[in-house]
Tab-separated table of C-alpha atoms and ligand atoms in Angstrom:
chain	number	residue	atom	x	y	z
A	1	MET	CA	33.252	6.331	-12.999
A	2	THR	CA	32.761	3.533	-15.499
A	3	LEU	CA	33.356	-0.012	-14.503
A	4	ALA	CA	33.944	-3.144	-16.494
A	5	PHE	CA	33.476	-6.783	-15.448
A	6	THR	CA	35.586	-9.583	-16.898
A	7	VAL	CA	34.451	-13.129	-16.415
A	8	ARG	CA	36.654	-16.097	-17.209
A	9	PRO	CA	34.946	-19.275	-18.338
A	10	GLY	CA	34.782	-22.387	-16.248
A	11	GLY	CA	33.846	-22.229	-12.567
A	12	ALA	CA	30.597	-23.349	-11.063
A	13	LEU	CA	28.232	-21.809	-8.509
A	14	ARG	CA	28.181	-23.743	-5.209
A	15	GLY	CA	27.143	-23.301	-1.643
A	16	GLY	CA	24.653	-21.082	0.125
A	17	VAL	CA	24.004	-17.565	-1.233
A	18	ARG	CA	21.839	-14.857	0.303
A	19	VAL	CA	21.298	-12.051	-2.212
A	20	PRO	CA	20.329	-8.589	-1.008
A	21	GLY	CA	16.858	-7.412	-0.123
A	22	ASP	CA	13.961	-7.082	-2.508
A	23	LYS	CA	14.058	-3.733	-4.429
A	24	SER	CA	10.327	-3.379	-4.927
A	25	ILE	CA	9.498	-4.122	-1.289
A	26	SER	CA	12.294	-1.888	-0.015
A	27	HIS	CA	10.960	1.134	-1.970
A	28	ARG	CA	7.392	0.502	-0.769
A	29	ALA	CA	8.523	0.074	2.938
A	30	ILE	CA	10.020	3.585	2.917
A	31	MET	CA	7.090	5.103	1.073
A	32	LEU	CA	4.281	3.556	3.135
A	33	GLY	CA	6.312	3.790	6.413
A	34	SER	CA	6.687	7.489	5.787
A	35	ILE	CA	2.961	8.186	5.568
A	36	ALA	CA	1.974	5.708	8.288
A	37	ARG	CA	1.265	6.852	11.785
A	38	GLY	CA	4.026	5.546	14.089
A	39	THR	CA	7.481	3.965	13.715
A	40	THR	CA	8.219	1.381	11.063
A	41	ARG	CA	11.282	-0.811	11.509
A	42	ILE	CA	12.561	-2.347	8.335
A	43	ASP	CA	14.875	-5.364	8.283
A	44	GLY	CA	16.677	-6.683	5.185
A	45	PHE	CA	16.377	-3.350	3.414
A	46	LEU	CA	18.172	-3.189	0.084
A	47	GLU	CA	21.072	-0.755	0.382
A	48	GLY	CA	21.227	-0.249	-3.369
A	49	ALA	CA	21.193	3.199	-5.098
A	50	ASP	CA	17.543	2.965	-6.223
A	51	ALA	CA	16.066	2.275	-2.796
A	52	LEU	CA	18.494	4.841	-1.299
A	53	ALA	CA	17.207	7.414	-3.803
A	54	THR	CA	13.709	6.764	-2.401
A	55	MET	CA	15.033	7.156	1.155
A	56	SER	CA	16.690	10.560	0.311
A	57	ILE	CA	13.510	11.762	-1.282
A	58	PHE	CA	11.409	11.029	1.781
A	59	ARG	CA	14.038	12.770	3.961
A	60	ALA	CA	13.676	15.768	1.685
A	61	LEU	CA	9.907	15.550	2.247
A	62	GLY	CA	10.483	15.973	6.003
A	63	VAL	CA	10.450	12.352	7.214
A	64	ARG	CA	13.075	11.275	9.791
A	65	ILE	CA	14.714	8.058	8.735
A	66	ASP	CA	17.493	6.282	10.644
A	67	GLY	CA	19.906	3.991	8.885
A	68	PRO	CA	20.464	2.072	6.791
A	69	ASP	CA	22.635	-0.030	9.070
A	70	ARG	CA	23.209	-3.564	7.782
A	71	GLY	CA	19.703	-3.658	6.392
A	72	ARG	CA	18.073	-2.045	9.365
A	73	VAL	CA	16.083	1.138	8.746
A	74	THR	CA	13.724	3.004	11.099
A	75	VAL	CA	11.155	5.246	9.495
A	76	HIS	CA	9.441	7.815	11.810
A	77	GLY	CA	6.090	8.046	10.006
A	78	VAL	CA	4.534	11.474	9.676
A	79	GLY	CA	0.947	10.288	8.949
A	80	MET	CA	-1.061	10.804	5.733
A	81	ARG	CA	-0.992	14.624	5.928
A	82	GLY	CA	2.525	15.136	7.352
A	83	LEU	CA	4.787	15.352	4.327
A	84	GLN	CA	6.455	18.737	3.801
A	85	ALA	CA	7.279	20.717	0.706
A	86	PRO	CA	10.777	19.843	-0.600
A	87	ARG	CA	13.356	22.620	-0.997
A	88	GLN	CA	15.066	20.944	-3.915
A	89	VAL	CA	14.408	18.910	-7.070
A	90	LEU	CA	13.874	15.296	-6.002
A	91	ASP	CA	16.466	13.032	-7.731
A	92	CYS	CA	15.332	9.529	-8.536
A	93	GLY	CA	18.653	8.585	-10.133
A	94	ASN	CA	18.142	5.507	-12.278
A	95	SER	CA	14.954	4.411	-10.530
A	96	GLY	CA	11.679	4.235	-12.420
A	97	THR	CA	9.914	2.784	-9.405
A	98	SER	CA	10.948	5.836	-7.295
A	99	MET	CA	9.708	8.289	-9.910
A	100	ARG	CA	6.469	6.681	-10.828
A	101	LEU	CA	5.263	5.731	-7.339
A	102	ILE	CA	6.315	8.963	-5.675
A	103	ALA	CA	4.620	10.976	-8.457
A	104	GLY	CA	1.337	9.322	-7.500
A	105	LEU	CA	1.820	10.314	-3.834
A	106	LEU	CA	2.936	13.875	-4.628
A	107	ALA	CA	0.012	14.432	-6.902
A	108	ALA	CA	-2.234	14.504	-3.830
A	109	GLN	CA	-0.101	16.788	-1.537
A	110	PRO	CA	-0.799	20.403	-0.652
A	111	PHE	CA	2.529	21.511	-2.238
A	112	ASP	CA	4.480	21.462	-5.480
A	113	ALA	CA	7.471	19.275	-6.241
A	114	GLU	CA	9.754	18.315	-9.154
A	115	LEU	CA	11.082	14.830	-9.896
A	116	ASP	CA	14.092	14.146	-12.098
A	117	GLY	CA	16.531	11.357	-12.812
A	118	ASP	CA	19.598	10.228	-14.772
A	119	ALA	CA	19.954	10.050	-18.571
A	120	SER	CA	18.329	6.562	-18.641
A	121	LEU	CA	15.337	7.576	-16.525
A	122	ARG	CA	14.903	10.717	-18.690
A	123	ARG	CA	14.285	8.503	-21.647
A	124	ARG	CA	11.460	6.498	-19.971
A	125	PRO	CA	7.707	7.076	-20.536
A	126	MET	CA	5.877	8.871	-17.771
A	127	GLY	CA	2.636	9.587	-19.687
A	128	ARG	CA	1.408	6.192	-18.457
A	129	ILE	CA	1.151	7.630	-14.925
A	130	ALA	CA	0.580	11.297	-15.774
A	131	ASP	CA	-2.497	10.651	-17.904
A	132	PRO	CA	-4.523	8.565	-15.442
A	133	LEU	CA	-3.397	10.809	-12.528
A	134	ALA	CA	-4.695	13.821	-14.613
A	135	ARG	CA	-8.106	12.033	-14.709
A	136	MET	CA	-8.016	12.098	-10.940
A	137	GLY	CA	-7.407	15.837	-10.997
A	138	ALA	CA	-3.633	15.845	-10.755
A	139	ARG	CA	-1.558	18.509	-12.472
A	140	ILE	CA	1.695	17.070	-13.818
A	141	GLU	CA	3.904	18.672	-16.474
A	142	THR	CA	6.341	16.453	-18.269
A	143	ALA	CA	9.112	17.206	-20.758
A	144	ALA	CA	8.510	16.486	-24.447
A	145	GLY	CA	7.049	13.075	-25.230
A	146	GLY	CA	5.831	12.542	-21.665
A	147	ARG	CA	9.426	12.111	-20.337
A	148	PRO	CA	10.966	13.384	-17.036
A	149	PRO	CA	11.434	15.723	-15.402
A	150	LEU	CA	7.952	15.825	-13.787
A	151	ARG	CA	6.642	19.048	-12.349
A	152	ILE	CA	3.820	18.254	-9.987
A	153	ARG	CA	1.487	20.880	-8.720
A	154	GLY	CA	-0.068	19.227	-5.703
A	155	ASN	CA	-3.835	18.903	-5.519
A	156	PRO	CA	-5.240	17.674	-2.191
A	157	ARG	CA	-8.696	17.231	-3.740
A	158	LEU	CA	-8.132	14.323	-6.136
A	159	ARG	CA	-11.132	12.248	-7.289
A	160	ALA	CA	-11.331	8.445	-7.430
A	161	ILE	CA	-11.297	6.868	-10.884
A	162	ASP	CA	-12.328	3.572	-12.402
A	163	TYR	CA	-9.459	2.823	-14.762
A	164	ALA	CA	-8.420	-0.073	-17.012
A	165	LEU	CA	-4.577	-0.019	-17.254
A	166	PRO	CA	-3.500	-0.232	-20.954
A	167	VAL	CA	-0.180	-1.853	-19.974
A	168	ALA	CA	0.528	-4.481	-17.315
A	169	SER	CA	2.570	-2.395	-14.955
A	170	ALA	CA	2.916	-2.627	-11.197
A	171	GLN	CA	4.516	0.857	-11.164
A	172	VAL	CA	1.414	2.399	-12.840
A	173	LYS	CA	-0.911	0.466	-10.569
A	174	SER	CA	0.987	1.440	-7.438
A	175	ALA	CA	1.239	5.150	-8.420
A	176	LEU	CA	-2.473	5.206	-8.797
A	177	LEU	CA	-3.109	3.367	-5.592
A	178	LEU	CA	-0.923	5.846	-3.696
A	179	ALA	CA	-2.867	8.770	-5.187
A	180	ALA	CA	-6.107	6.846	-4.451
A	181	LEU	CA	-5.280	6.815	-0.706
A	182	TYR	CA	-5.965	10.542	-0.767
A	183	ALA	CA	-8.782	10.764	-3.371
A	184	GLU	CA	-12.446	11.207	-2.694
A	185	GLY	CA	-14.328	7.980	-3.377
A	186	THR	CA	-13.283	4.481	-4.284
A	187	THR	CA	-10.696	3.965	-7.004
A	188	ARG	CA	-10.882	0.793	-9.016
A	189	LEU	CA	-8.022	-0.394	-11.253
A	190	THR	CA	-8.316	-3.218	-13.690
A	191	GLU	CA	-5.110	-4.886	-14.989
A	192	PRO	CA	-4.716	-6.490	-18.471
A	193	ALA	CA	-2.607	-9.211	-16.731
A	194	PRO	CA	-1.543	-9.790	-13.168
A	195	THR	CA	1.537	-7.819	-11.952
A	196	ARG	CA	3.520	-7.715	-8.716
A	197	ASP	CA	1.135	-6.972	-5.795
A	198	HIS	CA	3.593	-5.853	-3.103
A	199	THR	CA	1.821	-2.517	-2.673
A	200	GLU	CA	-1.545	-4.158	-2.088
A	201	ARG	CA	-0.020	-6.619	0.408
A	202	MET	CA	1.860	-3.953	2.341
A	203	LEU	CA	-1.163	-1.673	2.433
A	204	ALA	CA	-3.176	-4.477	3.959
A	205	GLY	CA	-0.340	-5.183	6.361
A	206	LEU	CA	-0.455	-1.609	7.510
A	207	GLY	CA	-4.178	-1.823	8.175
A	208	TYR	CA	-5.610	-0.323	4.930
A	209	ALA	CA	-8.506	-2.167	3.324
A	210	VAL	CA	-7.743	-3.136	-0.287
A	211	ARG	CA	-10.207	-5.240	-2.207
A	212	ARG	CA	-9.120	-7.615	-4.977
A	213	ASP	CA	-11.898	-8.810	-7.341
A	214	GLY	CA	-10.511	-10.825	-10.303
A	215	ALA	CA	-8.403	-8.495	-12.383
A	216	SER	CA	-9.509	-5.459	-10.345
A	217	VAL	CA	-8.126	-3.909	-7.186
A	218	ALA	CA	-10.018	-1.217	-5.338
A	219	LEU	CA	-9.546	1.039	-2.328
A	220	ALA	CA	-11.415	4.011	-0.794
A	221	GLY	CA	-9.529	7.209	-0.104
A	222	GLY	CA	-9.385	8.966	3.208
A	223	GLY	CA	-8.089	6.162	5.516
A	224	GLU	CA	-4.962	5.868	7.636
A	225	LEU	CA	-1.899	3.612	7.700
A	226	ARG	CA	-0.658	2.140	10.997
A	227	ALA	CA	3.048	1.511	11.258
A	228	ALA	CA	4.236	-2.074	11.531
A	229	ASP	CA	7.551	-3.812	11.249
A	230	ILE	CA	8.524	-5.006	7.786
A	231	GLU	CA	11.026	-7.803	7.029
A	232	VAL	CA	12.255	-7.650	3.425
A	233	PRO	CA	13.058	-11.024	1.808
A	234	ALA	CA	16.006	-11.557	-0.548
A	235	ASP	CA	15.131	-10.274	-4.073
A	236	PHE	CA	13.926	-13.022	-6.427
A	237	SER	CA	15.143	-10.842	-9.390
A	238	SER	CA	18.695	-10.855	-7.987
A	239	ALA	CA	18.470	-14.531	-7.207
A	240	ALA	CA	17.464	-15.234	-10.809
A	241	PHE	CA	20.969	-14.496	-12.085
A	242	PHE	CA	22.280	-17.230	-9.859
A	243	MET	CA	19.497	-19.574	-10.972
A	244	VAL	CA	20.524	-19.132	-14.583
A	245	GLY	CA	24.273	-19.239	-13.765
A	246	ALA	CA	23.872	-22.455	-11.794
A	247	SER	CA	21.753	-24.046	-14.472
A	248	ILE	CA	24.237	-23.377	-17.304
A	249	ALA	CA	27.499	-24.120	-15.407
A	250	ALA	CA	28.377	-27.799	-15.153
A	251	GLY	CA	28.909	-28.969	-11.503
A	252	SER	CA	26.849	-26.157	-9.976
A	253	ASP	CA	24.812	-26.746	-6.863
A	254	VAL	CA	23.776	-23.481	-5.167
A	255	THR	CA	21.144	-22.737	-2.602
A	256	LEU	CA	19.568	-19.290	-2.638
A	257	GLU	CA	18.326	-18.506	0.781
A	258	HIS	CA	15.300	-16.630	2.064
A	259	VAL	CA	14.157	-15.577	-1.420
A	260	GLY	CA	10.838	-13.808	-1.899
A	261	LEU	CA	8.475	-16.125	-3.732
A	262	ASN	CA	5.465	-13.974	-4.285
A	263	PRO	CA	3.676	-15.699	-7.209
A	264	THR	CA	3.460	-12.384	-9.023
A	265	ARG	CA	7.241	-12.361	-9.268
A	266	THR	CA	8.285	-15.979	-9.940
A	267	GLY	CA	7.445	-16.379	-13.612
A	268	ALA	CA	11.135	-17.019	-14.366
A	269	LEU	CA	11.112	-20.003	-11.989
A	270	GLU	CA	8.293	-21.493	-14.076
A	271	ILE	CA	10.081	-20.627	-17.308
A	272	LEU	CA	13.378	-22.146	-16.203
A	273	ARG	CA	11.622	-25.330	-15.145
A	274	LEU	CA	9.899	-25.581	-18.519
A	275	MET	CA	13.426	-25.315	-20.072
A	276	GLY	CA	14.544	-28.237	-17.894
A	277	ALA	CA	16.153	-26.429	-14.984
A	278	ASP	CA	16.621	-28.370	-11.778
A	279	VAL	CA	15.228	-26.128	-9.037
A	280	ALA	CA	13.996	-27.479	-5.660
A	281	LEU	CA	12.054	-25.410	-3.161
A	282	ALA	CA	12.554	-25.810	0.569
A	283	ASN	CA	11.715	-24.096	3.774
A	284	GLU	CA	8.614	-22.368	2.336
A	285	ARG	CA	7.125	-19.947	4.831
A	286	GLU	CA	5.476	-16.504	4.997
A	287	ILE	CA	7.008	-13.396	6.437
A	288	GLY	CA	5.197	-10.099	6.700
A	289	GLY	CA	2.530	-11.152	4.172
A	290	GLU	CA	5.046	-12.313	1.580
A	291	PRO	CA	5.918	-15.922	0.709
A	292	VAL	CA	9.601	-16.838	1.116
A	293	GLY	CA	11.714	-19.948	0.641
A	294	ASP	CA	15.083	-21.440	-0.312
A	295	LEU	CA	15.882	-22.385	-3.913
A	296	ARG	CA	18.397	-25.152	-4.569
A	297	VAL	CA	19.552	-25.065	-8.172
A	298	ARG	CA	21.766	-27.644	-9.813
A	299	ALA	CA	23.216	-27.649	-13.229
A	300	ALA	CA	20.917	-29.204	-15.871
A	301	PRO	CA	20.738	-29.339	-19.650
A	302	LEU	CA	18.326	-26.662	-20.853
A	303	THR	CA	16.070	-26.836	-23.897
A	304	GLY	CA	14.716	-23.879	-25.911
A	305	ILE	CA	10.991	-23.220	-25.605
A	306	GLU	CA	8.300	-20.735	-26.523
A	307	PHE	CA	7.990	-18.602	-23.418
A	308	PRO	CA	4.274	-18.639	-22.370
A	309	GLU	CA	2.976	-15.125	-22.843
A	310	ARG	CA	0.951	-15.207	-19.645
A	311	LEU	CA	4.231	-15.430	-17.749
A	312	VAL	CA	5.735	-12.298	-19.291
A	313	PRO	CA	4.621	-9.757	-16.689
A	314	LEU	CA	5.512	-12.249	-13.901
A	315	ALA	CA	9.065	-12.447	-15.213
A	316	ILE	CA	9.423	-8.971	-16.610
A	317	ASP	CA	12.781	-8.215	-14.939
A	318	GLU	CA	14.261	-11.610	-15.617
A	319	PHE	CA	14.433	-11.637	-19.384
A	320	PRO	CA	18.086	-10.501	-19.686
A	321	ALA	CA	19.004	-13.648	-17.614
A	322	LEU	CA	16.478	-15.807	-19.431
A	323	PHE	CA	17.898	-14.824	-22.813
A	324	VAL	CA	21.316	-15.986	-21.620
A	325	ALA	CA	19.670	-19.313	-20.523
A	326	ALA	CA	18.132	-19.579	-23.969
A	327	ALA	CA	21.482	-18.896	-25.766
A	328	CYS	CA	22.998	-21.812	-23.752
A	329	ALA	CA	20.042	-24.122	-24.352
A	330	ARG	CA	19.499	-26.751	-27.065
A	331	GLY	CA	17.142	-25.549	-29.752
A	332	ARG	CA	15.118	-22.420	-30.445
A	333	THR	CA	13.557	-20.080	-27.899
A	334	VAL	CA	10.841	-17.624	-28.872
A	335	LEU	CA	9.605	-14.675	-26.810
A	336	ARG	CA	6.536	-12.651	-27.781
A	337	GLY	CA	4.380	-10.061	-26.028
A	338	ALA	CA	7.186	-8.335	-24.253
A	339	ALA	CA	7.399	-4.910	-25.915
A	340	GLU	CA	7.660	-3.447	-22.331
A	341	LEU	CA	11.284	-4.649	-22.372
A	342	ARG	CA	12.061	-1.839	-24.789
A	343	VAL	CA	11.290	0.762	-22.137
A	344	LYS	CA	13.259	-0.525	-19.209
A	345	GLU	CA	16.579	0.895	-17.949
A	346	SER	CA	17.744	0.188	-21.482
A	347	ASP	CA	15.985	-1.271	-24.536
A	348	ARG	CA	16.492	-4.794	-23.274
A	349	ILE	CA	15.472	-6.507	-26.502
A	350	GLN	CA	18.042	-4.577	-28.644
A	351	VAL	CA	20.753	-4.382	-26.083
A	352	MET	CA	20.566	-8.159	-25.226
A	353	ALA	CA	20.335	-9.114	-28.870
A	354	ASP	CA	23.443	-7.045	-29.666
A	355	GLY	CA	25.342	-8.480	-26.757
A	356	LEU	CA	24.395	-12.090	-27.602
A	357	ALA	CA	25.422	-11.456	-31.236
A	358	ALA	CA	28.784	-10.143	-29.993
A	359	LEU	CA	29.242	-13.521	-28.270
A	360	GLY	CA	28.454	-15.407	-31.446
A	361	ALA	CA	24.845	-16.346	-30.645
A	362	ARG	CA	22.063	-16.193	-33.127
A	363	ALA	CA	19.593	-13.785	-31.585
A	364	THR	CA	17.020	-11.998	-33.666
A	365	PRO	CA	15.196	-9.104	-32.017
A	366	THR	CA	11.496	-8.581	-32.886
A	367	ALA	CA	9.175	-5.710	-32.136
A	368	ASP	CA	7.941	-7.415	-28.925
A	369	GLY	CA	10.430	-10.171	-28.180
A	370	MET	CA	13.287	-12.195	-29.505
A	371	VAL	CA	14.133	-15.472	-31.329
A	372	ILE	CA	17.319	-17.166	-30.056
A	373	GLU	CA	18.868	-20.265	-31.525
A	374	GLY	CA	20.579	-21.936	-28.617
A	375	GLY	CA	24.137	-23.234	-28.803
A	376	ALA	CA	27.543	-22.365	-27.515
A	377	LEU	CA	28.662	-18.852	-26.526
A	378	ALA	CA	32.075	-17.480	-27.485
A	379	GLY	CA	33.965	-14.856	-25.509
A	380	GLY	CA	33.971	-11.198	-26.412
A	381	THR	CA	33.088	-7.735	-25.282
A	382	VAL	CA	29.527	-6.574	-24.686
A	383	GLU	CA	27.966	-3.259	-23.807
A	384	SER	CA	25.508	-3.136	-20.935
A	385	HIS	CA	24.395	0.424	-21.701
A	386	GLY	CA	24.371	1.171	-18.048
A	387	ASP	CA	21.658	-1.438	-17.432
A	388	HIS	CA	22.238	-3.371	-14.182
A	389	ARG	CA	20.346	-6.434	-15.244
A	390	VAL	CA	22.033	-6.659	-18.643
A	391	ALA	CA	25.470	-6.469	-16.930
A	392	MET	CA	24.662	-9.251	-14.462
A	393	ALA	CA	23.098	-11.459	-17.085
A	394	PHE	CA	26.224	-11.353	-19.208
A	395	ALA	CA	28.339	-11.897	-16.177
A	396	MET	CA	26.608	-15.222	-15.722
A	397	ALA	CA	27.015	-16.015	-19.339
A	398	GLY	CA	30.755	-16.058	-18.694
A	399	LEU	CA	30.294	-19.368	-16.838
A	400	ALA	CA	29.451	-21.163	-20.020
A	401	ALA	CA	31.373	-19.186	-22.623
A	402	GLY	CA	34.363	-20.467	-24.640
A	403	ALA	CA	36.635	-17.547	-23.715
A	404	PRO	CA	36.466	-14.502	-21.334
A	405	ILE	CA	33.612	-12.073	-21.581
A	406	THR	CA	34.180	-8.344	-20.785
A	407	ILE	CA	31.100	-6.340	-19.975
A	408	ARG	CA	31.298	-2.539	-20.086
A	409	ASP	CA	29.442	0.166	-18.180
A	410	CYS	CA	28.660	-1.915	-15.073
A	411	ALA	CA	28.525	0.772	-12.314
A	412	ASN	CA	24.716	0.669	-12.223
A	413	VAL	CA	24.834	-2.926	-10.913
A	414	ALA	CA	24.875	-1.107	-7.548
A	415	THR	CA	21.347	0.237	-8.124
A	416	SER	CA	19.819	-3.218	-7.385
A	417	PHE	CA	22.685	-5.520	-6.316
A	418	PRO	CA	25.371	-3.896	-4.167
A	419	GLY	CA	28.174	-6.419	-3.576
A	420	PHE	CA	27.332	-8.451	-6.660
A	421	VAL	CA	30.949	-9.048	-7.677
A	422	GLY	CA	32.063	-10.199	-4.235
A	423	LEU	CA	29.063	-12.452	-3.687
A	424	ALA	CA	29.254	-14.005	-7.114
A	425	ARG	CA	32.995	-14.558	-6.754
A	426	SER	CA	32.487	-16.288	-3.417
A	427	ALA	CA	29.957	-18.559	-5.017
A	428	GLY	CA	32.414	-19.527	-7.740
A	429	LEU	CA	32.092	-17.005	-10.663
A	430	ARG	CA	35.502	-16.089	-11.995
A	431	ILE	CA	34.738	-12.377	-12.143
A	432	ALA	CA	36.963	-9.343	-11.762
A	433	GLU	CA	36.018	-5.767	-11.920
A	434	ALA	CA	38.192	-2.822	-13.047
A	435	PRO	CA	37.714	0.883	-13.893
A	436	ALA	CA	37.266	1.253	-17.630
B	1	S3P	C1	8.454	-2.618	-10.449
B	1	S3P	C2	7.615	-2.919	-11.523
B	1	S3P	C3	8.147	-3.318	-12.846
B	1	S3P	C4	9.605	-3.764	-12.778
B	1	S3P	C5	10.434	-2.834	-11.961
B	1	S3P	C6	9.912	-2.727	-10.540
B	1	S3P	C7	7.833	-2.275	-9.146
B	1	S3P	O1	8.073	-2.180	-13.724
B	1	S3P	O2	10.065	-3.891	-14.082
B	1	S3P	O3	11.760	-3.285	-11.856
B	1	S3P	O4	8.510	-2.258	-8.119
B	1	S3P	O5	6.632	-1.881	-9.178
B	1	S3P	P1	6.771	-1.894	-14.628
B	1	S3P	O6	5.653	-1.508	-13.718
B	1	S3P	O7	7.188	-0.792	-15.527
B	1	S3P	O8	6.514	-3.168	-15.309
């Protein structure tokens, strides 16, 4: 089914909003809970299609998992050596995180498996994990150009590596850390720039020693994970749409509750503040090894800036929303150093530039970024190309546009943000959805 959103202009975001659980942490809780010894209770689990794909895959690998029931999931861990050979191809759907991280884990198992996904995932590069995993002794066949499906011939005798990642990618880092749990020796990974560290934090929380030394992270294979309860905070990346929406819509005053504020995720908060956004932090605390807090966002005039390149990996999923903020700001915004955006669920540089142009904005895509001349947005129809974050970013643009915006191909919003339309509407977005 295809789905279209239509957003009427006007409206403001107000009140308290709790967005669903963090996608990255939900995936990792299933994965690490499955190979831990004992029972892991997860609260706040994201019941979105991506994390549910990970859950189905671990069931197919022989793990008993109860739920989800209103965010509660119980994983009956099978221990490091307890996964079983799957009887079917493992379907990752739209989820790059599922495919890349699970490939790392499967590379080390005493059985074979195949991972596949939808048309978008089949276009995404997997050589970035297959190549370093091969250096560890893994045997992974890809389709042409290093694309999915992945055929993995398990090798329980992987070797540790010392590897400098060519791209800043938490998925690559995490895939290699999962393989390293099983490898002989100590694996050391060096990142070109910091990326989200949920895997490292959760491993430590489950009793596995992980050493961080500057840009490097290291762990020795052969240990065990001990089950522990995991509380998943609200997803900063989902909250970011409301941060942008509230900033650009006059009269907005919204409080985003219990949001994960891991500093490897909050680059967009820093960027929005540099643009003049009014965001106040309250209730800062730590749950399960992750910082959490409430974000109160009030409408404020935004100004175009040069996005600091060091913040790019720390805001990597927020650029669709940030481009909308830039289009509504005064003056020019320039993004560089973000070529990774071209290999996300869609080519987010081209797709966002096309959508902004359809709304009358002056947006010029470059090889690794975009130049946006801020001003007013008109109404119109934009294509999301099945990309959840593109769809939600343009939905928020509707708050500040001169006429209604229709966004096509929105069904994949459910991959990361089930209930987006209802929650956004209750906060004040004049959004309707209809089959298209
Ligand atoms: C993720 C890492 C990022 C991000 C993705 C989730 C993760 O991908 O874009 O949404 O959970 O590790 P890359 O590692 O490709 O940057």
